[in-house]
Amino acid sequence: SKFFALQILDNCIRFRWRALPVDQREGIKGYIVNVIVKYSADEAVLSREKMYLGKLNLILVQILKQEWPHNWDGFVPQIVESGKGNEILCENNMHILKLLSEEIFDFSAEQMTSQKISQLKDSLTSQFSLIYQFCEFVLHNAKRPSLLKATLHCLLRYLSWVPLVFVFETKLIETLVMKFFMEPA
């Protein structure tokens, strides 16, 4: 029954979001964020509710496509900051950032106007430095293999369109080589 409710909410966000009063949109947004944090901050809950959390992440990305950047310009700094204190939550944040890139750069053509797509791409590109710094932080500090894998998958989704300066004029290549390709002594 939770999945049916989420499907109805997904349709509401896609097709009727702007018709909702602002206070209801803010309430829905806050509720979804709180449930995502609650479910992704505890490993036992996360493993038990993985499919539900995945659907919640997709709902959040649908909200972002409606609200970001004009009505939620602090989203990227918020998701980056919230992920630095808890590796389990951080892993889910990487999944959300990956989904956001996929939705905007890979799957958006049939769902949004070209003006909205351009606006979202510009916003994501302008805030990519925060996402890159977050990924770099995780690659240097994470201990969980699943978090490292999620971070690499997230980076993979961004590297196809990100300015090459982030690849060749940062320590990304050095970090990847030192972290994943060092031969044991």
Tab-separated table of C-alpha atoms in Angstrom:
chain	number	residue	atom	x	y	z
A	1	SER	CA	0.000	0.000	0.000
A	2	LYS	CA	2.962	2.357	0.594
A	3	PHE	CA	4.018	1.890	-3.017
A	4	PHE	CA	0.540	2.742	-4.318
A	5	ALA	CA	0.554	5.914	-2.244
A	6	LEU	CA	4.001	6.818	-3.592
A	7	GLN	CA	2.827	6.210	-7.160
A	8	ILE	CA	-0.094	8.575	-6.628
A	9	LEU	CA	2.253	11.138	-5.075
A	10	ASP	CA	4.642	10.741	-8.009
A	11	ASN	CA	1.834	11.459	-10.472
A	12	CYS	CA	0.724	14.446	-8.414
A	13	ILE	CA	4.260	15.869	-8.436
A	14	ARG	CA	4.711	15.312	-12.163
A	15	PHE	CA	1.378	16.686	-13.334
A	16	ARG	CA	-0.209	18.831	-10.611
A	17	TRP	CA	2.638	20.141	-8.454
A	18	ARG	CA	2.194	23.804	-9.403
A	19	ALA	CA	-1.545	23.604	-8.671
A	20	LEU	CA	-0.874	22.740	-5.018
A	21	PRO	CA	-0.683	25.598	-2.508
A	22	VAL	CA	2.859	26.527	-1.467
A	23	ASP	CA	2.378	25.340	2.125
A	24	GLN	CA	1.288	21.887	0.903
A	25	ARG	CA	4.269	21.665	-1.465
A	26	GLU	CA	6.611	22.616	1.368
A	27	GLY	CA	4.923	20.066	3.648
A	28	ILE	CA	5.292	17.274	1.093
A	29	LYS	CA	8.899	18.229	0.404
A	30	GLY	CA	9.738	18.311	4.122
A	31	TYR	CA	7.996	15.015	4.772
A	32	ILE	CA	9.809	13.223	1.933
A	33	VAL	CA	13.190	14.582	3.067
A	34	ASN	CA	12.533	13.573	6.691
A	35	VAL	CA	11.465	10.044	5.746
A	36	ILE	CA	14.513	9.643	3.487
A	37	VAL	CA	16.829	10.768	6.292
A	38	LYS	CA	15.072	8.491	8.789
A	39	TYR	CA	15.272	5.432	6.533
A	40	SER	CA	18.801	6.028	5.285
A	41	ALA	CA	20.428	6.921	8.599
A	42	ASP	CA	20.024	3.448	10.115
A	43	GLU	CA	21.561	0.437	8.404
A	44	ALA	CA	18.975	-2.034	9.715
A	45	VAL	CA	16.072	0.085	8.453
A	46	LEU	CA	17.888	0.744	5.179
A	47	SER	CA	18.385	-2.934	4.411
A	48	ARG	CA	14.774	-3.729	5.322
A	49	GLU	CA	13.256	-0.816	3.334
A	50	LYS	CA	15.693	-0.520	0.397
A	51	MET	CA	13.028	-0.602	-2.342
A	52	TYR	CA	10.822	1.880	-0.501
A	53	LEU	CA	13.782	4.221	-0.013
A	54	GLY	CA	14.652	3.926	-3.709
A	55	LYS	CA	11.148	5.068	-4.628
A	56	LEU	CA	11.362	7.919	-2.106
A	57	ASN	CA	14.629	9.005	-3.732
A	58	LEU	CA	12.901	9.081	-7.134
A	59	ILE	CA	10.054	11.133	-5.646
A	60	LEU	CA	12.593	13.589	-4.230
A	61	VAL	CA	14.219	13.959	-7.653
A	62	GLN	CA	10.778	14.640	-9.160
A	63	ILE	CA	10.266	17.370	-6.549
A	64	LEU	CA	13.702	18.767	-7.366
A	65	LYS	CA	12.798	18.959	-11.042
A	66	GLN	CA	9.862	21.157	-10.026
A	67	GLU	CA	11.408	23.210	-7.206
A	68	TRP	CA	15.119	23.485	-7.860
A	69	PRO	CA	16.872	25.875	-8.205
A	70	HIS	CA	14.352	28.736	-7.740
A	71	ASN	CA	12.454	27.456	-4.734
A	72	TRP	CA	15.156	25.226	-3.259
A	73	ASP	CA	18.485	26.763	-4.151
A	74	GLY	CA	20.153	25.310	-1.054
A	75	PHE	CA	19.521	21.684	-2.018
A	76	VAL	CA	23.046	20.790	-3.172
A	77	PRO	CA	24.788	22.374	-0.151
A	78	GLN	CA	22.256	20.688	2.162
A	79	ILE	CA	22.689	17.202	0.706
A	80	VAL	CA	26.472	17.567	0.703
A	81	GLU	CA	26.601	18.756	4.312
A	82	SER	CA	24.159	16.128	5.600
A	83	GLY	CA	26.217	13.336	4.070
A	84	LYS	CA	29.443	14.180	5.854
A	85	GLY	CA	28.426	12.882	9.262
A	86	ASN	CA	26.953	9.456	8.541
A	87	GLU	CA	28.318	7.018	5.950
A	88	ILE	CA	24.978	5.262	5.522
A	89	LEU	CA	23.131	8.527	4.872
A	90	CYS	CA	26.033	9.637	2.672
A	91	GLU	CA	25.628	6.550	0.504
A	92	ASN	CA	21.968	7.360	-0.089
A	93	ASN	CA	22.869	10.986	-0.837
A	94	MET	CA	25.204	9.697	-3.554
A	95	HIS	CA	22.318	7.709	-5.011
A	96	ILE	CA	20.152	10.858	-5.022
A	97	LEU	CA	22.866	12.931	-6.718
A	98	LYS	CA	23.345	10.194	-9.318
A	99	LEU	CA	19.600	10.082	-9.986
A	100	LEU	CA	19.519	13.860	-10.320
A	101	SER	CA	22.226	13.833	-12.976
A	102	GLU	CA	20.532	10.981	-14.836
A	103	GLU	CA	17.156	12.697	-14.786
A	104	ILE	CA	18.501	16.037	-15.989
A	105	PHE	CA	21.112	14.952	-18.525
A	106	ASP	CA	19.889	11.547	-19.719
A	107	PHE	CA	16.111	11.220	-19.361
A	108	SER	CA	14.733	14.758	-19.352
A	109	ALA	CA	13.943	15.301	-23.041
A	110	GLU	CA	10.450	13.830	-22.942
A	111	GLN	CA	9.459	15.150	-19.516
A	112	MET	CA	10.364	18.855	-19.460
A	113	THR	CA	10.579	21.861	-21.723
A	114	SER	CA	13.923	22.681	-23.277
A	115	GLN	CA	14.039	25.897	-21.240
A	116	LYS	CA	13.560	23.997	-17.960
A	117	ILE	CA	16.145	21.383	-18.988
A	118	SER	CA	18.631	24.137	-19.805
A	119	GLN	CA	17.951	25.857	-16.474
A	120	LEU	CA	18.475	22.630	-14.515
A	121	LYS	CA	21.633	21.777	-16.447
A	122	ASP	CA	23.052	25.248	-15.809
A	123	SER	CA	22.249	25.008	-12.101
A	124	LEU	CA	23.745	21.553	-11.735
A	125	THR	CA	26.841	22.590	-13.675
A	126	SER	CA	27.296	25.712	-11.547
A	127	GLN	CA	27.021	23.671	-8.327
A	128	PHE	CA	29.102	20.739	-9.507
A	129	SER	CA	32.169	21.955	-7.626
A	130	LEU	CA	30.330	21.222	-4.352
A	131	ILE	CA	29.384	17.764	-5.602
A	132	TYR	CA	32.940	17.113	-6.735
A	133	GLN	CA	34.347	18.210	-3.357
A	134	PHE	CA	31.828	15.918	-1.656
A	135	CYS	CA	32.872	12.962	-3.820
A	136	GLU	CA	36.529	13.727	-3.173
A	137	PHE	CA	35.856	13.923	0.580
A	138	VAL	CA	34.149	10.528	0.473
A	139	LEU	CA	36.889	8.921	-1.616
A	140	HIS	CA	39.492	10.073	0.903
A	141	ASN	CA	37.567	9.266	4.091
A	142	ALA	CA	35.037	6.492	3.498
A	143	LYS	CA	35.519	3.030	4.927
A	144	ARG	CA	32.367	1.322	3.603
A	145	PRO	CA	32.945	-0.429	0.262
A	146	SER	CA	29.303	0.165	-0.723
A	147	LEU	CA	29.745	3.912	-0.147
A	148	LEU	CA	32.879	3.980	-2.281
A	149	LYS	CA	31.020	2.091	-5.010
A	150	ALA	CA	28.048	4.500	-4.834
A	151	THR	CA	30.443	7.455	-5.037
A	152	LEU	CA	32.171	6.022	-8.103
A	153	HIS	CA	28.797	5.416	-9.769
A	154	CYS	CA	27.763	8.979	-8.938
A	155	LEU	CA	30.987	10.391	-10.394
A	156	LEU	CA	30.500	8.280	-13.508
A	157	ARG	CA	27.140	9.933	-14.170
A	158	TYR	CA	28.669	13.404	-13.864
A	159	LEU	CA	31.893	12.866	-15.809
A	160	SER	CA	30.124	12.624	-19.169
A	161	TRP	CA	29.101	16.310	-19.055
A	162	VAL	CA	31.206	18.002	-16.375
A	163	PRO	CA	33.889	20.505	-17.416
A	164	LEU	CA	37.155	18.646	-18.019
A	165	VAL	CA	38.927	20.902	-15.531
A	166	PHE	CA	37.499	18.661	-12.795
A	167	VAL	CA	39.148	15.634	-14.329
A	168	PHE	CA	42.546	16.929	-15.361
A	169	GLU	CA	43.240	19.912	-13.106
A	170	THR	CA	42.211	18.370	-9.807
A	171	LYS	CA	43.487	15.406	-7.849
A	172	LEU	CA	40.704	13.118	-9.085
A	173	ILE	CA	42.909	10.866	-11.212
A	174	GLU	CA	45.606	10.733	-8.534
A	175	THR	CA	43.002	9.905	-5.879
A	176	LEU	CA	41.507	7.120	-7.964
A	177	VAL	CA	44.913	5.617	-8.759
A	178	MET	CA	46.137	5.804	-5.175
A	179	LYS	CA	42.888	4.487	-3.699
A	180	PHE	CA	42.025	1.718	-6.135
A	181	PHE	CA	45.070	0.779	-8.199
A	182	MET	CA	47.968	0.701	-5.777
A	183	GLU	CA	49.788	-2.592	-5.783
A	184	PRO	CA	50.119	-4.221	-2.389
A	185	ALA	CA	53.645	-4.105	-0.961
